[in-house]
PDB file of C-alpha atoms in Angstrom:
ATOM      1  CA  MET A   1       0.072  -0.110   0.290  1.00 69.00           C
ATOM      2  CA  ALA A   2       1.614   3.307  -1.281  1.00 78.00           C
ATOM      3  CA  PRO A   3       1.158   6.150   0.895  1.00 87.00           C
ATOM      4  CA  ILE A   4      -0.017  10.001  -0.307  1.00 94.00           C
ATOM      5  CA  TYR A   5       2.178  11.665  -2.632  1.00 97.00           C
ATOM      6  CA  ALA A   6       4.817  14.308  -1.409  1.00 96.00           C
ATOM      7  CA  ALA A   7       3.294  17.941  -1.574  1.00 96.00           C
ATOM      8  CA  PHE A   8       3.068  19.861  -4.626  1.00 97.00           C
ATOM      9  CA  ASP A   9       2.103  22.614  -6.110  1.00 96.00           C
ATOM     10  CA  VAL A  10      -0.936  23.834  -7.944  1.00 98.00           C
ATOM     11  CA  ASN A  11      -0.141  24.635 -11.796  1.00 98.00           C
ATOM     12  CA  THR A  12      -3.218  26.586 -12.878  1.00 98.00           C
ATOM     13  CA  SER A  13      -6.173  28.060 -10.804  1.00 98.00           C
ATOM     14  CA  GLY A  14      -8.873  30.447 -11.404  1.00 98.00           C
ATOM     15  CA  HIS A  15     -13.091  31.144 -11.320  1.00 98.00           C
ATOM     16  CA  LEU A  16     -15.276  29.720 -13.507  1.00 98.00           C
ATOM     17  CA  GLN A  17     -18.940  31.425 -14.091  1.00 98.00           C
ATOM     18  CA  VAL A  18     -21.319  28.854 -14.089  1.00 98.00           C
ATOM     19  CA  SER A  19     -24.767  30.658 -13.401  1.00 98.00           C
ATOM     20  CA  PRO A  20     -25.488  34.302 -13.002  1.00 98.00           C
ATOM     21  CA  VAL A  21     -25.101  33.792  -9.225  1.00 97.00           C
ATOM     22  CA  HIS A  22     -22.404  31.548  -9.169  1.00 98.00           C
ATOM     23  CA  SER A  23     -18.694  31.456  -9.520  1.00 98.00           C
ATOM     24  CA  ILE A  24     -16.476  28.200  -9.018  1.00 98.00           C
ATOM     25  CA  TYR A  25     -12.875  27.851  -7.801  1.00 98.00           C
ATOM     26  CA  TYR A  26     -10.961  25.342  -9.605  1.00 98.00           C
ATOM     27  CA  GLU A  27      -7.137  23.912 -10.046  1.00 98.00           C
ATOM     28  CA  GLU A  28      -5.240  21.981 -11.775  1.00 98.00           C
ATOM     29  CA  CYS A  29      -2.182  20.008 -10.956  1.00 98.00           C
ATOM     30  CA  GLY A  30       0.296  17.512 -11.792  1.00 98.00           C
ATOM     31  CA  LYS A  31       1.383  16.533 -15.480  1.00 98.00           C
ATOM     32  CA  PRO A  32      -0.559  19.092 -17.791  1.00 97.00           C
ATOM     33  CA  ASN A  33      -0.994  16.346 -20.645  1.00 97.00           C
ATOM     34  CA  GLY A  34      -1.463  13.448 -18.261  1.00 97.00           C
ATOM     35  CA  VAL A  35      -4.586  11.602 -17.890  1.00 98.00           C
ATOM     36  CA  PRO A  36      -7.473  13.940 -16.698  1.00 98.00           C
ATOM     37  CA  ILE A  37      -8.708  13.121 -13.452  1.00 98.00           C
ATOM     38  CA  VAL A  38     -11.539  15.136 -11.495  1.00 98.00           C
ATOM     39  CA  TYR A  39     -11.681  15.027  -7.608  1.00 98.00           C
ATOM     40  CA  LEU A  40     -15.504  15.792  -6.169  1.00 98.00           C
ATOM     41  CA  HIS A  41     -15.134  16.924  -2.734  1.00 98.00           C
ATOM     42  CA  GLY A  42     -17.381  15.667   0.717  1.00 98.00           C
ATOM     43  CA  GLY A  43     -20.442  17.432   2.311  1.00 97.00           C
ATOM     44  CA  PRO A  44     -22.222  18.748   0.260  1.00 98.00           C
ATOM     45  CA  GLY A  45     -20.659  21.901   1.529  1.00 97.00           C
ATOM     46  CA  GLY A  46     -16.970  20.610   2.297  1.00 97.00           C
ATOM     47  CA  GLY A  47     -14.767  22.288  -0.217  1.00 97.00           C
ATOM     48  CA  ILE A  48     -11.381  21.016  -1.419  1.00 98.00           C
ATOM     49  CA  GLU A  49      -8.329  21.046   0.866  1.00 96.00           C
ATOM     50  CA  ASP A  50      -4.706  21.134  -0.231  1.00 95.00           C
ATOM     51  CA  SER A  51      -4.275  17.409   0.801  1.00 95.00           C
ATOM     52  CA  ASP A  52      -6.403  16.474  -1.751  1.00 97.00           C
ATOM     53  CA  ARG A  53      -4.461  16.231  -4.609  1.00 97.00           C
ATOM     54  CA  ARG A  54      -2.382  14.060  -3.171  1.00 97.00           C
ATOM     55  CA  TYR A  55      -3.915  10.746  -3.930  1.00 98.00           C
ATOM     56  CA  PHE A  56      -2.464  11.108  -7.752  1.00 98.00           C
ATOM     57  CA  ASP A  57       0.278  10.335  -9.573  1.00 97.00           C
ATOM     58  CA  PRO A  58       1.440  14.575 -10.316  1.00 98.00           C
ATOM     59  CA  SER A  59       4.347  12.848 -12.970  1.00 97.00           C
ATOM     60  CA  HIS A  60       1.047  10.685 -14.508  1.00 97.00           C
ATOM     61  CA  TYR A  61      -2.091  12.675 -13.603  1.00 98.00           C
ATOM     62  CA  ARG A  62      -3.713  15.975 -14.745  1.00 98.00           C
ATOM     63  CA  SER A  63      -5.792  16.408 -11.608  1.00 98.00           C
ATOM     64  CA  VAL A  64      -8.461  18.764 -11.679  1.00 98.00           C
ATOM     65  CA  LEU A  65     -10.211  19.948  -7.944  1.00 98.00           C
ATOM     66  CA  PHE A  66     -12.708  22.530  -7.519  1.00 98.00           C
ATOM     67  CA  ASP A  67     -15.441  23.668  -4.756  1.00 98.00           C
ATOM     68  CA  GLN A  68     -18.934  23.316  -5.777  1.00 98.00           C
ATOM     69  CA  ARG A  69     -21.140  26.003  -5.567  1.00 98.00           C
ATOM     70  CA  GLY A  70     -21.204  27.561  -1.869  1.00 98.00           C
ATOM     71  CA  SER A  71     -18.107  25.918  -0.681  1.00 98.00           C
ATOM     72  CA  GLY A  72     -14.168  26.937  -0.033  1.00 97.00           C
ATOM     73  CA  LYS A  73     -13.359  29.854  -2.618  1.00 98.00           C
ATOM     74  CA  SER A  74     -16.531  29.440  -4.754  1.00 98.00           C
ATOM     75  CA  THR A  75     -18.903  32.864  -4.603  1.00 98.00           C
ATOM     76  CA  PRO A  76     -21.106  33.480  -3.077  1.00 98.00           C
ATOM     77  CA  HIS A  77     -19.983  31.555   0.188  1.00 97.00           C
ATOM     78  CA  ALA A  78     -22.896  29.273   1.658  1.00 97.00           C
ATOM     79  CA  SER A  79     -25.175  30.474  -0.881  1.00 98.00           C
ATOM     80  CA  LEU A  80     -28.058  28.228  -1.580  1.00 98.00           C
ATOM     81  CA  GLU A  81     -29.708  29.697  -4.262  1.00 98.00           C
ATOM     82  CA  ASP A  82     -29.782  27.744  -7.725  1.00 98.00           C
ATOM     83  CA  ASN A  83     -28.146  24.900  -5.819  1.00 98.00           C
ATOM     84  CA  THR A  84     -28.967  21.455  -6.506  1.00 98.00           C
ATOM     85  CA  THR A  85     -27.488  18.107  -7.689  1.00 98.00           C
ATOM     86  CA  TRP A  86     -28.112  18.817 -10.840  1.00 98.00           C
ATOM     87  CA  ASP A  87     -26.653  22.136 -11.042  1.00 98.00           C
ATOM     88  CA  LEU A  88     -23.223  20.897  -9.954  1.00 98.00           C
ATOM     89  CA  VAL A  89     -23.904  17.840 -12.241  1.00 98.00           C
ATOM     90  CA  SER A  90     -23.864  20.845 -14.852  1.00 98.00           C
ATOM     91  CA  ASP A  91     -20.749  22.380 -13.550  1.00 98.00           C
ATOM     92  CA  ILE A  92     -18.969  19.654 -13.773  1.00 98.00           C
ATOM     93  CA  GLU A  93     -19.587  19.235 -17.456  1.00 98.00           C
ATOM     94  CA  ALA A  94     -18.946  23.232 -17.884  1.00 98.00           C
ATOM     95  CA  LEU A  95     -15.485  22.724 -16.191  1.00 98.00           C
ATOM     96  CA  ARG A  96     -14.891  19.895 -18.386  1.00 98.00           C
ATOM     97  CA  GLU A  97     -15.673  21.775 -21.437  1.00 98.00           C
ATOM     98  CA  HIS A  98     -13.737  24.994 -20.439  1.00 98.00           C
ATOM     99  CA  LEU A  99     -10.815  23.114 -19.463  1.00 98.00           C
ATOM    100  CA  LYS A 100     -11.259  21.314 -23.271  1.00 98.00           C
ATOM    101  CA  ILE A 101     -10.989  17.729 -21.400  1.00 98.00           C
ATOM    102  CA  GLU A 102     -12.815  14.957 -23.729  1.00 98.00           C
ATOM    103  CA  LYS A 103     -13.032  12.042 -21.199  1.00 98.00           C
ATOM    104  CA  TRP A 104     -11.579  12.138 -17.325  1.00 98.00           C
ATOM    105  CA  ILE A 105     -11.694  10.011 -14.409  1.00 98.00           C
ATOM    106  CA  VAL A 106     -13.878  10.786 -11.731  1.00 98.00           C
ATOM    107  CA  PHE A 107     -12.980  10.392  -8.121  1.00 98.00           C
ATOM    108  CA  GLY A 108     -15.223  11.058  -5.233  1.00 98.00           C
ATOM    109  CA  GLY A 109     -15.849  10.203  -1.879  1.00 98.00           C
ATOM    110  CA  SER A 110     -19.019  10.185   0.656  1.00 98.00           C
ATOM    111  CA  TRP A 111     -21.118  13.355  -0.841  1.00 98.00           C
ATOM    112  CA  GLY A 112     -18.462  12.891  -3.471  1.00 98.00           C
ATOM    113  CA  SER A 113     -19.260   9.422  -4.318  1.00 98.00           C
ATOM    114  CA  THR A 114     -23.079  10.994  -4.739  1.00 98.00           C
ATOM    115  CA  LEU A 115     -22.073  13.547  -6.996  1.00 98.00           C
ATOM    116  CA  ALA A 116     -19.627  10.936  -9.071  1.00 99.00           C
ATOM    117  CA  LEU A 117     -22.895   8.880  -9.517  1.00 98.00           C
ATOM    118  CA  ALA A 118     -25.028  11.329 -10.105  1.00 98.00           C
ATOM    119  CA  TYR A 119     -22.873  12.765 -12.992  1.00 99.00           C
ATOM    120  CA  SER A 120     -21.539   9.498 -14.354  1.00 98.00           C
ATOM    121  CA  GLN A 121     -25.007   8.181 -15.058  1.00 98.00           C
ATOM    122  CA  LYS A 122     -25.928  11.354 -16.793  1.00 98.00           C
ATOM    123  CA  HIS A 123     -22.980  11.555 -19.081  1.00 98.00           C
ATOM    124  CA  PRO A 124     -21.392   7.820 -19.113  1.00 98.00           C
ATOM    125  CA  GLU A 125     -19.708   8.845 -22.044  1.00 98.00           C
ATOM    126  CA  ARG A 126     -17.655  11.619 -20.437  1.00 98.00           C
ATOM    127  CA  CYS A 127     -16.282   8.953 -17.840  1.00 98.00           C
ATOM    128  CA  LEU A 128     -13.251   6.899 -18.351  1.00 98.00           C
ATOM    129  CA  GLY A 129     -13.807   5.245 -14.645  1.00 98.00           C
ATOM    130  CA  LEU A 130     -14.570   5.831 -11.145  1.00 98.00           C
ATOM    131  CA  ILE A 131     -12.973   5.637  -8.243  1.00 98.00           C
ATOM    132  CA  LEU A 132     -15.367   6.195  -5.364  1.00 98.00           C
ATOM    133  CA  ARG A 133     -15.389   5.767  -1.301  1.00 98.00           C
ATOM    134  CA  GLY A 134     -17.540   5.367   1.582  1.00 98.00           C
ATOM    135  CA  ILE A 135     -20.467   5.391  -0.788  1.00 98.00           C
ATOM    136  CA  PHE A 136     -23.423   7.657   0.096  1.00 98.00           C
ATOM    137  CA  SER A 137     -26.709   7.162  -2.276  1.00 98.00           C
ATOM    138  CA  LEU A 138     -28.512   9.872  -0.410  1.00 98.00           C
ATOM    139  CA  ARG A 139     -31.292   7.651  -0.024  1.00 98.00           C
ATOM    140  CA  ARG A 140     -33.901   8.241   2.916  1.00 98.00           C
ATOM    141  CA  GLU A 141     -32.875   5.578   5.232  1.00 98.00           C
ATOM    142  CA  GLU A 142     -28.985   6.397   5.090  1.00 98.00           C
ATOM    143  CA  LEU A 143     -29.901  10.191   6.102  1.00 98.00           C
ATOM    144  CA  ASP A 144     -32.401   8.737   8.719  1.00 98.00           C
ATOM    145  CA  TRP A 145     -29.408   6.525  10.159  1.00 98.00           C
ATOM    146  CA  PHE A 146     -27.055   9.489  10.656  1.00 98.00           C
ATOM    147  CA  TYR A 147     -29.165  12.467  11.637  1.00 98.00           C
ATOM    148  CA  GLN A 148     -32.183  10.541  13.250  1.00 98.00           C
ATOM    149  CA  LYS A 149     -31.993   7.472  14.577  1.00 98.00           C
ATOM    150  CA  GLY A 150     -28.897   4.755  14.396  1.00 98.00           C
ATOM    151  CA  ALA A 151     -25.296   6.214  14.739  1.00 98.00           C
ATOM    152  CA  ASP A 152     -26.716   7.892  18.068  1.00 98.00           C
ATOM    153  CA  MET A 153     -27.089   4.409  19.798  1.00 98.00           C
ATOM    154  CA  LEU A 154     -22.929   4.383  19.052  1.00 98.00           C
ATOM    155  CA  PHE A 155     -21.764   7.919  19.519  1.00 98.00           C
ATOM    156  CA  PRO A 156     -24.666   8.575  22.299  1.00 98.00           C
ATOM    157  CA  ASP A 157     -22.480  11.387  23.892  1.00 98.00           C
ATOM    158  CA  PHE A 158     -21.726  13.164  20.359  1.00 98.00           C
ATOM    159  CA  PHE A 159     -25.625  12.956  19.591  1.00 98.00           C
ATOM    160  CA  ASP A 160     -27.132  14.406  22.798  1.00 98.00           C
ATOM    161  CA  ALA A 161     -24.785  17.793  21.866  1.00 98.00           C
ATOM    162  CA  TYR A 162     -26.070  17.556  18.474  1.00 98.00           C
ATOM    163  CA  LYS A 163     -29.847  17.376  19.715  1.00 98.00           C
ATOM    164  CA  ALA A 164     -29.293  19.689  22.710  1.00 98.00           C
ATOM    165  CA  VAL A 165     -29.702  22.643  20.432  1.00 98.00           C
ATOM    166  CA  ILE A 166     -32.955  21.657  18.837  1.00 98.00           C
ATOM    167  CA  PRO A 167     -36.345  21.977  21.131  1.00 98.00           C
ATOM    168  CA  GLU A 168     -37.370  19.106  22.143  1.00 97.00           C
ATOM    169  CA  ALA A 169     -40.780  19.511  20.466  1.00 98.00           C
ATOM    170  CA  GLU A 170     -38.915  19.616  17.192  1.00 98.00           C
ATOM    171  CA  ARG A 171     -36.739  16.233  17.703  1.00 98.00           C
ATOM    172  CA  GLY A 172     -38.847  14.311  15.635  1.00 98.00           C
ATOM    173  CA  ASP A 173     -36.738  15.755  12.629  1.00 98.00           C
ATOM    174  CA  MET A 174     -33.700  16.999  13.098  1.00 98.00           C
ATOM    175  CA  MET A 175     -32.803  17.610   9.422  1.00 98.00           C
ATOM    176  CA  ARG A 176     -35.792  19.979   8.903  1.00 98.00           C
ATOM    177  CA  ALA A 177     -35.507  21.580  12.205  1.00 98.00           C
ATOM    178  CA  TYR A 178     -31.502  22.284  11.892  1.00 98.00           C
ATOM    179  CA  TYR A 179     -32.193  23.613   8.206  1.00 98.00           C
ATOM    180  CA  THR A 180     -34.808  26.111   9.533  1.00 98.00           C
ATOM    181  CA  ARG A 181     -32.267  27.385  11.817  1.00 98.00           C
ATOM    182  CA  LEU A 182     -29.524  27.282   9.270  1.00 98.00           C
ATOM    183  CA  THR A 183     -31.671  29.154   7.112  1.00 97.00           C
ATOM    184  CA  GLY A 184     -33.352  31.817   9.418  1.00 96.00           C
ATOM    185  CA  ASP A 185     -32.475  35.385   9.961  1.00 95.00           C
ATOM    186  CA  ASP A 186     -30.791  34.791  13.126  1.00 96.00           C
ATOM    187  CA  GLU A 187     -27.309  34.577  12.505  1.00 96.00           C
ATOM    188  CA  ALA A 188     -26.283  33.816  16.111  1.00 96.00           C
ATOM    189  CA  GLU A 189     -28.829  30.967  15.785  1.00 97.00           C
ATOM    190  CA  GLN A 190     -27.076  30.165  12.301  1.00 97.00           C
ATOM    191  CA  HIS A 191     -23.945  29.644  13.932  1.00 97.00           C
ATOM    192  CA  LYS A 192     -24.595  27.449  16.913  1.00 98.00           C
ATOM    193  CA  CYS A 193     -26.337  24.890  14.702  1.00 98.00           C
ATOM    194  CA  ALA A 194     -23.368  25.090  11.951  1.00 98.00           C
ATOM    195  CA  GLY A 195     -20.958  24.180  15.056  1.00 98.00           C
ATOM    196  CA  ALA A 196     -23.442  21.675  16.673  1.00 98.00           C
ATOM    197  CA  TRP A 197     -24.095  19.876  12.820  1.00 98.00           C
ATOM    198  CA  SER A 198     -20.346  20.007  11.777  1.00 98.00           C
ATOM    199  CA  THR A 199     -19.147  18.925  15.285  1.00 98.00           C
ATOM    200  CA  TRP A 200     -21.444  15.797  14.892  1.00 98.00           C
ATOM    201  CA  GLU A 201     -20.088  14.697  11.488  1.00 98.00           C
ATOM    202  CA  THR A 202     -16.414  15.321  12.281  1.00 98.00           C
ATOM    203  CA  ALA A 203     -16.467  13.715  15.700  1.00 98.00           C
ATOM    204  CA  THR A 204     -17.908  10.291  14.260  1.00 98.00           C
ATOM    205  CA  SER A 205     -16.037  10.400  10.814  1.00 98.00           C
ATOM    206  CA  LYS A 206     -12.645   8.363  12.067  1.00 98.00           C
ATOM    207  CA  LEU A 207     -12.654   4.525  13.840  1.00 97.00           C
ATOM    208  CA  ILE A 208     -11.071   6.532  16.825  1.00 97.00           C
ATOM    209  CA  VAL A 209     -12.660  10.031  17.621  1.00 97.00           C
ATOM    210  CA  ASP A 210      -9.614  12.659  16.733  1.00 97.00           C
ATOM    211  CA  PRO A 211      -9.824  15.519  18.614  1.00 97.00           C
ATOM    212  CA  GLU A 212      -7.973  17.469  16.254  1.00 96.00           C
ATOM    213  CA  TYR A 213     -10.134  16.969  13.282  1.00 97.00           C
ATOM    214  CA  ILE A 214     -13.002  17.690  15.577  1.00 97.00           C
ATOM    215  CA  LYS A 215     -11.823  21.200  15.933  1.00 97.00           C
ATOM    216  CA  LYS A 216     -12.506  21.517  11.964  1.00 96.00           C
ATOM    217  CA  ALA A 217     -15.768  22.837  12.905  1.00 97.00           C
ATOM    218  CA  GLU A 218     -14.594  25.389  15.017  1.00 96.00           C
ATOM    219  CA  ASP A 219     -13.913  27.656  11.679  1.00 97.00           C
ATOM    220  CA  PRO A 220     -17.450  29.118  11.800  1.00 96.00           C
ATOM    221  CA  LYS A 221     -16.969  29.904   7.923  1.00 96.00           C
ATOM    222  CA  TRP A 222     -16.428  26.411   7.058  1.00 97.00           C
ATOM    223  CA  ALA A 223     -19.208  25.098   9.302  1.00 98.00           C
ATOM    224  CA  LEU A 224     -21.769  27.469   7.924  1.00 97.00           C
ATOM    225  CA  ALA A 225     -21.424  26.483   4.256  1.00 97.00           C
ATOM    226  CA  PHE A 226     -20.951  22.641   5.387  1.00 98.00           C
ATOM    227  CA  ALA A 227     -24.088  22.859   7.737  1.00 98.00           C
ATOM    228  CA  ARG A 228     -26.203  25.279   5.493  1.00 98.00           C
ATOM    229  CA  ILE A 229     -25.574  23.117   2.393  1.00 98.00           C
ATOM    230  CA  GLU A 230     -25.794  19.448   3.466  1.00 98.00           C
ATOM    231  CA  SER A 231     -29.103  20.502   5.419  1.00 98.00           C
ATOM    232  CA  HIS A 232     -30.373  22.116   2.176  1.00 98.00           C
ATOM    233  CA  PHE A 233     -29.371  18.925   0.342  1.00 98.00           C
ATOM    234  CA  PHE A 234     -30.888  16.670   2.520  1.00 98.00           C
ATOM    235  CA  VAL A 235     -34.423  17.955   3.354  1.00 98.00           C
ATOM    236  CA  ASN A 236     -34.824  17.703  -0.555  1.00 98.00           C
ATOM    237  CA  GLY A 237     -33.509  14.466  -1.191  1.00 98.00           C
ATOM    238  CA  GLY A 238     -31.477  15.612  -3.384  1.00 98.00           C
ATOM    239  CA  TRP A 239     -33.882  16.772  -5.840  1.00 98.00           C
ATOM    240  CA  MET A 240     -33.971  12.716  -6.661  1.00 98.00           C
ATOM    241  CA  ARG A 241     -36.201   9.963  -6.261  1.00 98.00           C
ATOM    242  CA  ASP A 242     -35.606   7.623  -3.267  1.00 98.00           C
ATOM    243  CA  GLY A 243     -32.749   5.314  -4.576  1.00 98.00           C
ATOM    244  CA  GLN A 244     -32.072   6.470  -7.729  1.00 98.00           C
ATOM    245  CA  LEU A 245     -28.792   6.126  -7.949  1.00 98.00           C
ATOM    246  CA  ILE A 246     -28.544   2.594  -6.597  1.00 98.00           C
ATOM    247  CA  ASP A 247     -31.615   1.507  -9.282  1.00 98.00           C
ATOM    248  CA  ASP A 248     -29.498   3.395 -12.339  1.00 98.00           C
ATOM    249  CA  ALA A 249     -26.130   2.043 -11.399  1.00 98.00           C
ATOM    250  CA  HIS A 250     -26.439  -0.193 -14.591  1.00 98.00           C
ATOM    251  CA  LYS A 251     -26.131   2.747 -16.827  1.00 98.00           C
ATOM    252  CA  ILE A 252     -22.417   2.864 -15.719  1.00 98.00           C
ATOM    253  CA  LYS A 253     -21.589  -1.000 -15.207  1.00 98.00           C
ATOM    254  CA  HIS A 254     -19.541  -0.933 -18.355  1.00 98.00           C
ATOM    255  CA  LEU A 255     -16.860   1.150 -16.705  1.00 98.00           C
ATOM    256  CA  PRO A 256     -14.222   0.510 -14.351  1.00 98.00           C
ATOM    257  CA  ILE A 257     -14.932   1.086 -11.147  1.00 98.00           C
ATOM    258  CA  ILE A 258     -12.977   0.532  -7.847  1.00 98.00           C
ATOM    259  CA  ILE A 259     -15.241   0.958  -4.648  1.00 98.00           C
ATOM    260  CA  ILE A 260     -13.118   1.655  -1.237  1.00 98.00           C
ATOM    261  CA  GLN A 261     -15.519   1.340   2.046  1.00 98.00           C
ATOM    262  CA  GLY A 262     -14.852   1.530   5.842  1.00 98.00           C
ATOM    263  CA  ARG A 263     -16.090  -1.529   7.496  1.00 98.00           C
ATOM    264  CA  TYR A 264     -16.809   0.462  10.554  1.00 98.00           C
ATOM    265  CA  ASP A 265     -18.182   3.367   8.598  1.00 98.00           C
ATOM    266  CA  VAL A 266     -20.813   5.029  10.859  1.00 98.00           C
ATOM    267  CA  VAL A 267     -21.623   8.382   8.662  1.00 98.00           C
ATOM    268  CA  CYS A 268     -22.178   5.965   5.205  1.00 98.00           C
ATOM    269  CA  PRO A 269     -22.734   2.642   6.642  1.00 98.00           C
ATOM    270  CA  ALA A 270     -21.154  -0.414   4.269  1.00 98.00           C
ATOM    271  CA  LYS A 271     -24.110  -1.235   3.332  1.00 98.00           C
ATOM    272  CA  THR A 272     -24.963   1.364   0.797  1.00 98.00           C
ATOM    273  CA  SER A 273     -21.451   0.654  -0.930  1.00 98.00           C
ATOM    274  CA  TRP A 274     -22.793  -2.902  -1.009  1.00 98.00           C
ATOM    275  CA  ASP A 275     -26.027  -2.502  -2.380  1.00 98.00           C
ATOM    276  CA  LEU A 276     -23.985   0.077  -5.344  1.00 98.00           C
ATOM    277  CA  TYR A 277     -21.640  -3.231  -5.816  1.00 98.00           C
ATOM    278  CA  LYS A 278     -24.723  -5.248  -6.238  1.00 98.00           C
ATOM    279  CA  ALA A 279     -26.593  -3.339  -8.452  1.00 98.00           C
ATOM    280  CA  LEU A 280     -23.036  -2.956 -10.633  1.00 98.00           C
ATOM    281  CA  GLY A 281     -23.377  -6.916 -11.057  1.00 98.00           C
ATOM    282  CA  GLY A 282     -20.827  -7.545  -8.204  1.00 98.00           C
ATOM    283  CA  LYS A 283     -18.741 -10.416  -8.641  1.00 97.00           C
ATOM    284  CA  GLY A 284     -20.175 -11.346 -11.903  1.00 97.00           C
ATOM    285  CA  ASN A 285     -18.974  -8.030 -13.622  1.00 98.00           C
ATOM    286  CA  SER A 286     -15.233  -7.724 -13.724  1.00 97.00           C
ATOM    287  CA  ASN A 287     -15.114  -4.071 -14.218  1.00 97.00           C
ATOM    288  CA  VAL A 288     -15.913  -3.654 -10.368  1.00 98.00           C
ATOM    289  CA  GLU A 289     -13.580  -3.865  -7.656  1.00 98.00           C
ATOM    290  CA  TYR A 290     -15.044  -3.622  -4.275  1.00 98.00           C
ATOM    291  CA  GLN A 291     -12.763  -3.333  -1.235  1.00 98.00           C
ATOM    292  CA  ILE A 292     -13.722  -3.543   2.741  1.00 98.00           C
ATOM    293  CA  ILE A 293     -11.133  -2.083   4.474  1.00 98.00           C
ATOM    294  CA  GLY A 294     -11.416  -3.816   8.307  1.00 96.00           C
ATOM    295  CA  ASP A 295     -10.155  -1.578  10.536  1.00 97.00           C
ATOM    296  CA  VAL A 296     -11.216   1.730   9.511  1.00 98.00           C
ATOM    297  CA  GLY A 297     -14.023   4.185   9.704  1.00 98.00           C
ATOM    298  CA  HIS A 298     -15.252   6.977   7.231  1.00 98.00           C
ATOM    299  CA  SER A 299     -12.855   9.311   6.756  1.00 97.00           C
ATOM    300  CA  ALA A 300     -10.592   9.651   3.765  1.00 96.00           C
ATOM    301  CA  HIS A 301      -7.856  10.596   6.277  1.00 93.00           C
ATOM    302  CA  GLU A 302      -7.204   7.819   7.915  1.00 97.00           C
ATOM    303  CA  VAL A 303      -3.873   6.332   6.726  1.00 96.00           C
ATOM    304  CA  LYS A 304      -5.098   2.744   5.279  1.00 97.00           C
ATOM    305  CA  VAL A 305      -7.886   4.878   3.453  1.00 98.00           C
ATOM    306  CA  GLU A 306      -5.320   7.325   1.991  1.00 97.00           C
ATOM    307  CA  GLU A 307      -3.078   4.356   0.915  1.00 97.00           C
ATOM    308  CA  ALA A 308      -5.774   2.619  -0.657  1.00 97.00           C
ATOM    309  CA  LEU A 309      -7.113   5.318  -2.314  1.00 98.00           C
ATOM    310  CA  VAL A 310      -3.516   6.025  -3.980  1.00 97.00           C
ATOM    311  CA  ASP A 311      -3.654   2.498  -4.952  1.00 97.00           C
ATOM    312  CA  ALA A 312      -6.341   2.553  -6.828  1.00 97.00           C
ATOM    313  CA  ALA A 313      -5.200   5.628  -8.575  1.00 97.00           C
ATOM    314  CA  ASP A 314      -2.361   3.811  -9.516  1.00 96.00           C
ATOM    315  CA  LYS A 315      -4.148   0.928 -10.679  1.00 96.00           C
ATOM    316  CA  PHE A 316      -6.127   3.163 -13.369  1.00 96.00           C
ATOM    317  CA  LYS A 317      -2.405   4.062 -14.890  1.00 94.00           C
ATOM    318  CA  PHE A 318      -3.555   1.678 -17.614  1.00 87.00           C
ATOM    319  CA  ILE A 319      -6.332   4.527 -18.746  1.00 84.00           C
ATOM    320  CA  LYS A 320      -5.030   6.146 -21.592  1.00 78.00           C
ATOM    321  CA  ASN A 321      -6.737   9.760 -22.510  1.00 71.00           C
TER     322      ASN A 321
END
């Protein structure tokens, strides 16, 4: 298993106006004429980090990373206007065309896997293959497990803190209660709820609770975009029919796909990745590789997950652009 690559610089970066409202920040790294690979960050609302480019061999890949609408360096910050799954799918296509890329490998984890599935199912002809981690298909059962009832059985102490900011009368629909406050006019309430929502997610992301990782939720700018955009997407079901991404997996079963899943992923439990694997044909489809890593959780920043993602990208070096 190979570690992530040593840090390297961005080649070019800029903003692309994708709507009258939104401008997305993007960057290109690695080999300018290398095999294109696009990185789709999590959340939604998480934004990219400098370490995200380090999964991809800079001597082989032309890696493209961008902040989705409302996230990171994209503007306007934390905006929910014209911000849906299908707007983001459209942005990926706009960025591909802007960079004059014919086809690319699509790489995404957590919400990034959701967006990778939505994009590839709509534009399979633009995909060379997919590398997916911690699969999230935005089914209601997945959302209820993490934000309502299920994961609280494993992390009751952190769930109590997440629950405490919502009045007891509204706790029957925690996502809706948070969304109401995160989109309300009370700025102090917005930031309080953003911090609580983001702390719940960062606390549960690794197999071993990492206090340093939880501190990420203390950044009010990051937390607000993360919580506002996530709750916006989740209460609206991603603007998809429930189960759509699993039901439509047949549209991409001809593509080479690697699925990497932590056995003890509490945020996106392994059942979803297993359902996707079966929908893609399971063992009967030689195009699909399914890996369960036995001693990790959800985060891409656990060492064994990082190594598995680097190995997956290295396996895709057979693909020519």
